[in-house]
Amino acid sequence: MSKVHVFDHPLIQHKMTIMRKVETGTKQFRELVDEVASLMAYELTRDLPLTDVEIETPVTKTTQKMIEGKKLGIVPILRAGLGMVDGMLRMMPNVKVGHIGLYRDPETLEPTEYYLKLPTDVAERDFVVVDPMLATGGSASDAISSLKKQGAQSIKLACLCAAPEGVKRVQEEHPDVDIYLAALDEKLNDHGYIVPGLGDAGDRLFGTK
Ligand code: URA
């Protein structure tokens, strides 16, 4: 079974609370998503392998650590996932960015893929699929399946806010994918919104309704 990491750092909790407030406007919401994504990137990369390098400081020669040059990729689920990309890129400026677009089929209610563009060397990269909201888990699970179909071997899922239902579905369908969250909320309501949640993340990010 995969692990679920909920970041309970005070900075993240504080920023999430402001994001949840109904009166928080698009500009501030967008900035906060970006900031929380940066803070999450810090935790997401905690297990990156380090290697010894010989360097010279102004004082002496020394052996120090640097990241081993692991290939990483971020894959936002369109469209709300886009809000988390810049924040993560600030911490990991060399990563490649793929994109995946899914829409909910009005008849089956299942997510259907309409866009997929990934870096060419899929099998050699560690991917982080990003989407602010993990609600039913349908889109995240399908996005992960699409990546696996293209040859991805190592995938993490990073979301700001999740319902237990979504976590359960992803864990059941992808027991190899660890889930990173800024908040694990109470439940889904009858309209598929996370409770207490923060509303429609895409609309709040882009100022649409
Ligand atoms: N998608 C959102 O943007 N918000 C929710 O609460 C659930 C799904």
Coordinates of C-alpha atoms in Angstrom, one line a residue, residues 22-114:
V22 CA -14.7 32.3 0.5
E23 CA -13.7 36.0 0.4
T24 CA -10.1 35.2 -0.8
G25 CA -9.9 36.6 -4.3
T26 CA -8.3 35.2 -7.4
K27 CA -5.0 37.1 -7.2
Q28 CA -4.3 36.0 -3.6
F29 CA -5.6 32.5 -4.2
R30 CA -3.3 32.0 -7.1
E31 CA -0.3 33.3 -5.1
L32 CA -1.1 31.0 -2.2
V33 CA -1.4 27.9 -4.5
D34 CA 1.9 28.8 -5.9
E35 CA 3.5 29.2 -2.5
V36 CA 2.1 26.0 -1.1
A37 CA 3.3 24.1 -4.2
S38 CA 6.8 25.4 -3.6
L39 CA 6.7 24.3 0.0
M40 CA 5.4 20.9 -1.1
A41 CA 8.2 20.6 -3.6
Y42 CA 10.6 20.8 -0.7
E43 CA 9.1 17.7 0.9
L44 CA 8.5 15.9 -2.4
T45 CA 12.2 16.0 -3.1
R46 CA 13.4 14.9 0.4
D47 CA 14.4 11.4 -0.9
L48 CA 16.5 12.7 -3.9
P49 CA 19.9 10.9 -4.0
L50 CA 23.0 13.0 -3.2
T51 CA 26.5 12.5 -4.5
D52 CA 29.8 13.7 -3.2
V53 CA 31.5 16.5 -5.1
E54 CA 35.0 18.0 -4.6
I55 CA 34.8 21.8 -4.5
E56 CA 37.0 24.6 -3.4
T57 CA 35.7 27.3 -1.0
P58 CA 37.6 30.6 -0.6
V59 CA 39.2 28.8 2.4
T60 CA 39.9 25.3 1.5
K61 CA 39.2 22.2 -0.7
T62 CA 36.3 20.2 0.6
T63 CA 33.9 17.3 -0.3
Q64 CA 30.3 18.3 -0.2
K65 CA 26.9 17.0 -1.4
M66 CA 25.0 17.8 -4.5
I67 CA 21.8 16.2 -6.0
E68 CA 22.8 13.3 -8.2
G69 CA 21.2 14.7 -11.4
K70 CA 18.1 12.6 -11.2
K71 CA 15.6 13.2 -14.0
L72 CA 12.3 14.6 -12.8
G73 CA 9.1 15.5 -14.4
I74 CA 6.0 17.4 -13.3
V75 CA 2.6 16.6 -14.9
P76 CA -0.2 19.0 -14.1
I77 CA -3.7 17.7 -14.7
L78 CA -5.4 20.5 -16.8
R79 CA -6.5 22.9 -15.9
A80 CA -6.3 23.5 -12.2
G81 CA -2.9 21.6 -12.0
L82 CA -1.3 24.4 -13.9
G83 CA -1.6 26.5 -10.8
M84 CA 1.0 24.3 -9.0
V85 CA 3.6 24.2 -11.7
D86 CA 5.5 27.5 -11.3
G87 CA 5.8 27.0 -7.5
M88 CA 7.4 23.6 -8.1
L89 CA 9.6 24.9 -10.9
R90 CA 11.0 27.6 -8.5
M91 CA 12.4 24.8 -6.3
M92 CA 13.3 22.4 -9.2
P93 CA 14.1 24.7 -12.2
N94 CA 15.5 21.9 -14.4
V95 CA 12.5 19.5 -14.4
K96 CA 10.6 18.8 -17.5
V97 CA 6.8 19.5 -17.6
G98 CA 4.3 17.2 -19.3
H99 CA 0.6 18.0 -19.5
I100 CA -2.5 15.8 -19.3
G101 CA -6.0 16.9 -20.1
L102 CA -9.1 14.9 -18.9
Y103 CA -12.7 15.6 -19.1
R104 CA -15.6 13.9 -17.4
D105 CA -17.8 12.1 -19.9
P106 CA -21.3 13.4 -19.3
E107 CA -22.8 9.9 -19.7
T108 CA -20.4 7.6 -18.0
L109 CA -19.1 10.3 -15.6
E110 CA -15.7 8.7 -16.1
P111 CA -12.6 10.8 -16.9
T112 CA -11.7 10.7 -20.6
E113 CA -8.2 11.8 -21.9
Y114 CA -8.2 14.6 -24.5

